[in-house]
Amino acid sequence: MAEKSKILIIGGTGYLGKFIVEASVKSGHPTFALVRESTVSDPIKGKLIDSFKNSGVTVLYGDLHDQESLLKAIKQVDVVISTVGDAQKADQVNIIAAIKEAGNIKRFFPSEFLMEIHLNHAVEPVKSMFEGVLAIRRAVEAEGIPYAYVSARCSTSGFLKTFTQSMSWFHCGRRRVAKPLKESMFQRSNF
């Protein structure tokens, strides 16, 4: 059996991040969560961090704006999954710089989780949101970092439920792979 990837989730206490952390643990991956020290004092997120620790997650303290803490966390893992919120998506350039410096990452999943942006002709206000995502994609690709983009149709799933299939698109480099939503991306141990 192949060795499981060590996975770091940045933004693990957020809405989507907590589910990614849980799925990683349930799939048997050594799981790390980078959280801000100030998050521990939040009554709800503090309990979430305790539940992470109780389930075997290695909680690391750091911040998107503290390059040293990012680098230290990234050097411990094989895969980085960013689930930062919209307000912090542009700050992923700091993650990209730390991944480049560390040089050990097998796959980076930037936080976007949108519909596939290359297949749509967007108009405002969505166009501006896509431009930010494309800027991060260009930065990842320019640095030569192994990546995968997850396009999960989140923006349209509620509106077009009857018109779409239950599929998500995963971009691993230049390949596009459709996966049924029933199958977790964590069921694969080789990212």
C-alpha atoms as a PDB file:
ATOM      1  CA  MET A   1       0.000   0.000   0.000  1.00  0.00           C
ATOM      2  CA  ALA A   2       1.311   3.420  -0.931  1.00  0.00           C
ATOM      3  CA  GLU A   3       2.302   5.798   1.819  1.00  0.00           C
ATOM      4  CA  LYS A   4      -0.377   8.406   2.525  1.00  0.00           C
ATOM      5  CA  SER A   5       0.417  12.013   1.703  1.00  0.00           C
ATOM      6  CA  LYS A   6       0.942  14.422   4.589  1.00  0.00           C
ATOM      7  CA  ILE A   7      -1.615  17.171   4.047  1.00  0.00           C
ATOM      8  CA  LEU A   8      -1.586  20.760   5.313  1.00  0.00           C
ATOM      9  CA  ILE A   9      -4.880  22.644   5.253  1.00  0.00           C
ATOM     10  CA  ILE A  10      -4.578  26.420   5.485  1.00  0.00           C
ATOM     11  CA  GLY A  11      -7.923  27.923   6.477  1.00  0.00           C
ATOM     12  CA  GLY A  12      -9.044  24.728   8.180  1.00  0.00           C
ATOM     13  CA  THR A  13     -11.325  26.435  10.705  1.00  0.00           C
ATOM     14  CA  GLY A  14     -13.422  28.073   8.002  1.00  0.00           C
ATOM     15  CA  TYR A  15     -16.694  26.919   6.464  1.00  0.00           C
ATOM     16  CA  LEU A  16     -15.161  24.653   3.824  1.00  0.00           C
ATOM     17  CA  GLY A  17     -11.848  24.013   5.550  1.00  0.00           C
ATOM     18  CA  LYS A  18     -13.300  22.113   8.496  1.00  0.00           C
ATOM     19  CA  PHE A  19     -14.838  19.570   6.110  1.00  0.00           C
ATOM     20  CA  ILE A  20     -11.556  19.200   4.211  1.00  0.00           C
ATOM     21  CA  VAL A  21      -9.714  18.573   7.498  1.00  0.00           C
ATOM     22  CA  GLU A  22     -12.302  15.973   8.515  1.00  0.00           C
ATOM     23  CA  ALA A  23     -12.158  14.202   5.138  1.00  0.00           C
ATOM     24  CA  SER A  24      -8.367  14.108   5.201  1.00  0.00           C
ATOM     25  CA  VAL A  25      -8.318  12.542   8.668  1.00  0.00           C
ATOM     26  CA  LYS A  26     -11.042  10.010   7.800  1.00  0.00           C
ATOM     27  CA  SER A  27      -9.044   8.990   4.739  1.00  0.00           C
ATOM     28  CA  GLY A  28      -6.038   8.211   6.911  1.00  0.00           C
ATOM     29  CA  HIS A  29      -3.756  11.027   5.805  1.00  0.00           C
ATOM     30  CA  PRO A  30      -1.429  12.587   8.367  1.00  0.00           C
ATOM     31  CA  THR A  31      -3.249  15.918   8.581  1.00  0.00           C
ATOM     32  CA  PHE A  32      -1.914  19.309   9.614  1.00  0.00           C
ATOM     33  CA  ALA A  33      -3.938  22.504  10.073  1.00  0.00           C
ATOM     34  CA  LEU A  34      -2.330  25.941  10.073  1.00  0.00           C
ATOM     35  CA  VAL A  35      -4.324  28.282  12.314  1.00  0.00           C
ATOM     36  CA  ARG A  36      -3.758  31.731  13.750  1.00  0.00           C
ATOM     37  CA  GLU A  37      -2.979  31.760  17.471  1.00  0.00           C
ATOM     38  CA  SER A  38      -5.793  34.278  17.986  1.00  0.00           C
ATOM     39  CA  THR A  39      -8.288  31.743  16.606  1.00  0.00           C
ATOM     40  CA  VAL A  40      -7.916  29.559  19.705  1.00  0.00           C
ATOM     41  CA  SER A  41      -9.608  32.228  21.852  1.00  0.00           C
ATOM     42  CA  ASP A  42     -12.726  32.239  19.641  1.00  0.00           C
ATOM     43  CA  PRO A  43     -15.312  30.129  21.514  1.00  0.00           C
ATOM     44  CA  ILE A  44     -16.567  28.241  18.446  1.00  0.00           C
ATOM     45  CA  LYS A  45     -13.312  27.897  16.537  1.00  0.00           C
ATOM     46  CA  GLY A  46     -11.437  27.039  19.731  1.00  0.00           C
ATOM     47  CA  LYS A  47     -13.722  24.019  20.187  1.00  0.00           C
ATOM     48  CA  LEU A  48     -13.165  23.101  16.544  1.00  0.00           C
ATOM     49  CA  ILE A  49      -9.390  23.208  17.053  1.00  0.00           C
ATOM     50  CA  ASP A  50      -9.776  20.967  20.115  1.00  0.00           C
ATOM     51  CA  SER A  51     -11.793  18.497  18.024  1.00  0.00           C
ATOM     52  CA  PHE A  52      -9.045  18.575  15.376  1.00  0.00           C
ATOM     53  CA  LYS A  53      -6.452  17.709  18.012  1.00  0.00           C
ATOM     54  CA  ASN A  54      -8.654  14.924  19.420  1.00  0.00           C
ATOM     55  CA  SER A  55      -8.976  13.393  15.944  1.00  0.00           C
ATOM     56  CA  GLY A  56      -5.202  13.349  15.458  1.00  0.00           C
ATOM     57  CA  VAL A  57      -4.693  16.558  13.491  1.00  0.00           C
ATOM     58  CA  THR A  58      -1.377  18.303  14.079  1.00  0.00           C
ATOM     59  CA  VAL A  59      -2.311  21.923  14.734  1.00  0.00           C
ATOM     60  CA  LEU A  60       0.378  24.393  13.701  1.00  0.00           C
ATOM     61  CA  TYR A  61       0.213  28.071  14.588  1.00  0.00           C
ATOM     62  CA  GLY A  62       0.979  30.633  11.931  1.00  0.00           C
ATOM     63  CA  ASP A  63      -0.405  33.226   9.596  1.00  0.00           C
ATOM     64  CA  LEU A  64      -0.582  33.987   5.885  1.00  0.00           C
ATOM     65  CA  HIS A  65       1.422  37.135   6.574  1.00  0.00           C
ATOM     66  CA  ASP A  66       4.155  35.364   8.552  1.00  0.00           C
ATOM     67  CA  GLN A  67       6.399  33.811   5.912  1.00  0.00           C
ATOM     68  CA  GLU A  68       8.524  31.994   8.486  1.00  0.00           C
ATOM     69  CA  SER A  69       5.493  30.181   9.955  1.00  0.00           C
ATOM     70  CA  LEU A  70       4.248  29.276   6.468  1.00  0.00           C
ATOM     71  CA  LEU A  71       7.626  27.892   5.463  1.00  0.00           C
ATOM     72  CA  LYS A  72       7.989  25.909   8.692  1.00  0.00           C
ATOM     73  CA  ALA A  73       4.541  24.332   8.204  1.00  0.00           C
ATOM     74  CA  ILE A  74       5.015  23.596   4.502  1.00  0.00           C
ATOM     75  CA  LYS A  75       8.348  21.850   5.065  1.00  0.00           C
ATOM     76  CA  GLN A  76       6.513  19.206   7.146  1.00  0.00           C
ATOM     77  CA  VAL A  77       4.052  18.061   4.452  1.00  0.00           C
ATOM     78  CA  ASP A  78       3.670  16.812   0.870  1.00  0.00           C
ATOM     79  CA  VAL A  79       0.392  18.481  -0.114  1.00  0.00           C
ATOM     80  CA  VAL A  80      -0.979  21.954   0.664  1.00  0.00           C
ATOM     81  CA  ILE A  81      -4.699  22.690   0.423  1.00  0.00           C
ATOM     82  CA  SER A  82      -5.705  26.315   0.841  1.00  0.00           C
ATOM     83  CA  THR A  83      -9.292  26.963   1.902  1.00  0.00           C
ATOM     84  CA  VAL A  84      -8.863  30.624   2.800  1.00  0.00           C
ATOM     85  CA  GLY A  85     -11.867  32.885   2.409  1.00  0.00           C
ATOM     86  CA  ASP A  86     -12.471  35.402  -0.340  1.00  0.00           C
ATOM     87  CA  ALA A  87     -10.868  38.268   1.604  1.00  0.00           C
ATOM     88  CA  GLN A  88      -7.579  36.330   1.808  1.00  0.00           C
ATOM     89  CA  LYS A  89      -7.421  34.701  -1.625  1.00  0.00           C
ATOM     90  CA  ALA A  90      -4.968  37.283  -2.987  1.00  0.00           C
ATOM     91  CA  ASP A  91      -2.714  36.578   0.020  1.00  0.00           C
ATOM     92  CA  GLN A  92      -2.129  33.088  -1.365  1.00  0.00           C
ATOM     93  CA  VAL A  93       0.895  34.587  -3.119  1.00  0.00           C
ATOM     94  CA  ASN A  94       2.581  34.192   0.282  1.00  0.00           C
ATOM     95  CA  ILE A  95       1.754  30.467   0.270  1.00  0.00           C
ATOM     96  CA  ILE A  96       3.099  30.195  -3.279  1.00  0.00           C
ATOM     97  CA  ALA A  97       6.371  31.883  -2.261  1.00  0.00           C
ATOM     98  CA  ALA A  98       6.773  29.553   0.739  1.00  0.00           C
ATOM     99  CA  ILE A  99       6.028  26.464  -1.390  1.00  0.00           C
ATOM    100  CA  LYS A 100       8.603  27.592  -3.939  1.00  0.00           C
ATOM    101  CA  GLU A 101      11.204  28.162  -1.232  1.00  0.00           C
ATOM    102  CA  ALA A 102      10.488  24.851   0.540  1.00  0.00           C
ATOM    103  CA  GLY A 103      10.714  22.873  -2.708  1.00  0.00           C
ATOM    104  CA  ASN A 104       9.097  19.726  -1.310  1.00  0.00           C
ATOM    105  CA  ILE A 105       5.419  19.990  -2.250  1.00  0.00           C
ATOM    106  CA  LYS A 106       3.916  17.323  -4.528  1.00  0.00           C
ATOM    107  CA  ARG A 107       0.648  19.204  -5.086  1.00  0.00           C
ATOM    108  CA  PHE A 108      -0.887  22.573  -4.202  1.00  0.00           C
ATOM    109  CA  PHE A 109      -4.637  23.160  -4.234  1.00  0.00           C
ATOM    110  CA  PRO A 110      -5.236  26.933  -4.163  1.00  0.00           C
ATOM    111  CA  SER A 111      -8.494  28.166  -2.666  1.00  0.00           C
ATOM    112  CA  GLU A 112     -10.953  28.817  -5.448  1.00  0.00           C
ATOM    113  CA  PHE A 113     -13.602  26.055  -5.493  1.00  0.00           C
ATOM    114  CA  LEU A 114     -15.671  27.800  -8.162  1.00  0.00           C
ATOM    115  CA  MET A 115     -17.180  26.853 -11.451  1.00  0.00           C
ATOM    116  CA  GLU A 116     -14.554  26.236 -14.162  1.00  0.00           C
ATOM    117  CA  ILE A 117     -13.509  29.740 -15.059  1.00  0.00           C
ATOM    118  CA  HIS A 118     -11.886  29.012 -18.407  1.00  0.00           C
ATOM    119  CA  LEU A 119     -15.151  27.620 -19.757  1.00  0.00           C
ATOM    120  CA  ASN A 120     -17.274  30.656 -18.999  1.00  0.00           C
ATOM    121  CA  HIS A 121     -17.577  34.138 -20.431  1.00  0.00           C
ATOM    122  CA  ALA A 122     -18.043  36.030 -17.213  1.00  0.00           C
ATOM    123  CA  VAL A 123     -19.680  39.404 -16.722  1.00  0.00           C
ATOM    124  CA  GLU A 124     -19.471  41.653 -13.674  1.00  0.00           C
ATOM    125  CA  PRO A 125     -19.424  41.174 -10.752  1.00  0.00           C
ATOM    126  CA  VAL A 126     -18.228  37.603 -11.295  1.00  0.00           C
ATOM    127  CA  LYS A 127     -15.596  38.694 -13.831  1.00  0.00           C
ATOM    128  CA  SER A 128     -13.649  40.573 -11.141  1.00  0.00           C
ATOM    129  CA  MET A 129     -13.752  37.534  -8.858  1.00  0.00           C
ATOM    130  CA  PHE A 130     -12.444  35.337 -11.685  1.00  0.00           C
ATOM    131  CA  GLU A 131      -9.586  37.768 -12.384  1.00  0.00           C
ATOM    132  CA  GLY A 132      -8.299  37.290  -8.832  1.00  0.00           C
ATOM    133  CA  VAL A 133      -8.464  33.512  -9.185  1.00  0.00           C
ATOM    134  CA  LEU A 134      -6.704  33.673 -12.548  1.00  0.00           C
ATOM    135  CA  ALA A 135      -3.948  35.838 -11.032  1.00  0.00           C
ATOM    136  CA  ILE A 136      -3.282  33.157  -8.394  1.00  0.00           C
ATOM    137  CA  ARG A 137      -3.357  30.438 -11.071  1.00  0.00           C
ATOM    138  CA  ARG A 138      -0.837  32.361 -13.169  1.00  0.00           C
ATOM    139  CA  ALA A 139       1.438  32.810 -10.138  1.00  0.00           C
ATOM    140  CA  VAL A 140       1.313  29.078  -9.305  1.00  0.00           C
ATOM    141  CA  GLU A 141       2.061  28.094 -12.898  1.00  0.00           C
ATOM    142  CA  ALA A 142       4.841  30.689 -13.286  1.00  0.00           C
ATOM    143  CA  GLU A 143       6.645  29.240 -10.253  1.00  0.00           C
ATOM    144  CA  GLY A 144       6.421  25.703 -11.642  1.00  0.00           C
ATOM    145  CA  ILE A 145       4.617  24.385  -8.562  1.00  0.00           C
ATOM    146  CA  PRO A 146       2.713  21.095  -9.016  1.00  0.00           C
ATOM    147  CA  TYR A 147      -0.943  22.059  -8.690  1.00  0.00           C
ATOM    148  CA  ALA A 148      -4.541  20.960  -8.966  1.00  0.00           C
ATOM    149  CA  TYR A 149      -7.529  23.268  -9.321  1.00  0.00           C
ATOM    150  CA  VAL A 150     -10.863  22.161  -7.919  1.00  0.00           C
ATOM    151  CA  SER A 151     -13.821  23.515  -9.853  1.00  0.00           C
ATOM    152  CA  ALA A 152     -16.839  22.369  -7.892  1.00  0.00           C
ATOM    153  CA  ARG A 153     -19.650  24.383  -9.465  1.00  0.00           C
ATOM    154  CA  CYS A 154     -20.387  25.919  -6.072  1.00  0.00           C
ATOM    155  CA  SER A 155     -21.628  29.142  -7.616  1.00  0.00           C
ATOM    156  CA  THR A 156     -24.237  27.449  -9.781  1.00  0.00           C
ATOM    157  CA  SER A 157     -25.166  24.242  -8.000  1.00  0.00           C
ATOM    158  CA  GLY A 158     -28.125  25.772  -6.187  1.00  0.00           C
ATOM    159  CA  PHE A 159     -29.526  27.405  -9.292  1.00  0.00           C
ATOM    160  CA  LEU A 160     -28.913  24.774 -11.936  1.00  0.00           C
ATOM    161  CA  LYS A 161     -29.399  21.618  -9.889  1.00  0.00           C
ATOM    162  CA  THR A 162     -31.768  20.037 -12.406  1.00  0.00           C
ATOM    163  CA  PHE A 163     -29.605  20.962 -15.396  1.00  0.00           C
ATOM    164  CA  THR A 164     -26.260  19.674 -14.213  1.00  0.00           C
ATOM    165  CA  GLN A 165     -24.797  16.341 -13.346  1.00  0.00           C
ATOM    166  CA  SER A 166     -23.336  15.670  -9.942  1.00  0.00           C
ATOM    167  CA  MET A 167     -19.763  16.131 -11.104  1.00  0.00           C
ATOM    168  CA  SER A 168     -16.847  18.240 -10.007  1.00  0.00           C
ATOM    169  CA  TRP A 169     -13.872  19.101 -12.178  1.00  0.00           C
ATOM    170  CA  PHE A 170     -10.356  18.644 -10.871  1.00  0.00           C
ATOM    171  CA  HIS A 171      -7.453  20.174 -12.788  1.00  0.00           C
ATOM    172  CA  CYS A 172      -4.176  18.364 -12.228  1.00  0.00           C
ATOM    173  CA  GLY A 173      -1.694  20.343 -14.244  1.00  0.00           C
ATOM    174  CA  ARG A 174      -3.001  20.401 -17.791  1.00  0.00           C
ATOM    175  CA  ARG A 175      -5.326  17.401 -17.398  1.00  0.00           C
ATOM    176  CA  ARG A 176      -9.005  17.798 -16.597  1.00  0.00           C
ATOM    177  CA  VAL A 177     -10.556  14.996 -14.632  1.00  0.00           C
ATOM    178  CA  ALA A 178     -14.241  14.697 -13.750  1.00  0.00           C
ATOM    179  CA  LYS A 179     -15.033  12.931 -10.498  1.00  0.00           C
ATOM    180  CA  PRO A 180     -18.480  12.033  -9.144  1.00  0.00           C
ATOM    181  CA  LEU A 181     -19.278  14.042  -6.038  1.00  0.00           C
ATOM    182  CA  LYS A 182     -19.859  10.779  -4.151  1.00  0.00           C
ATOM    183  CA  GLU A 183     -16.133  10.020  -4.324  1.00  0.00           C
ATOM    184  CA  SER A 184     -13.912  12.000  -2.029  1.00  0.00           C
ATOM    185  CA  MET A 185     -10.699  13.403  -3.451  1.00  0.00           C
ATOM    186  CA  PHE A 186      -9.089  11.978  -0.310  1.00  0.00           C
ATOM    187  CA  GLN A 187      -9.836   8.407  -1.370  1.00  0.00           C
ATOM    188  CA  ARG A 188      -6.748   8.725  -3.550  1.00  0.00           C
ATOM    189  CA  SER A 189      -3.525   8.562  -1.602  1.00  0.00           C
ATOM    190  CA  ASN A 190      -1.299   9.748  -4.451  1.00  0.00           C
ATOM    191  CA  PHE A 191      -1.896  13.429  -5.098  1.00  0.00           C
END
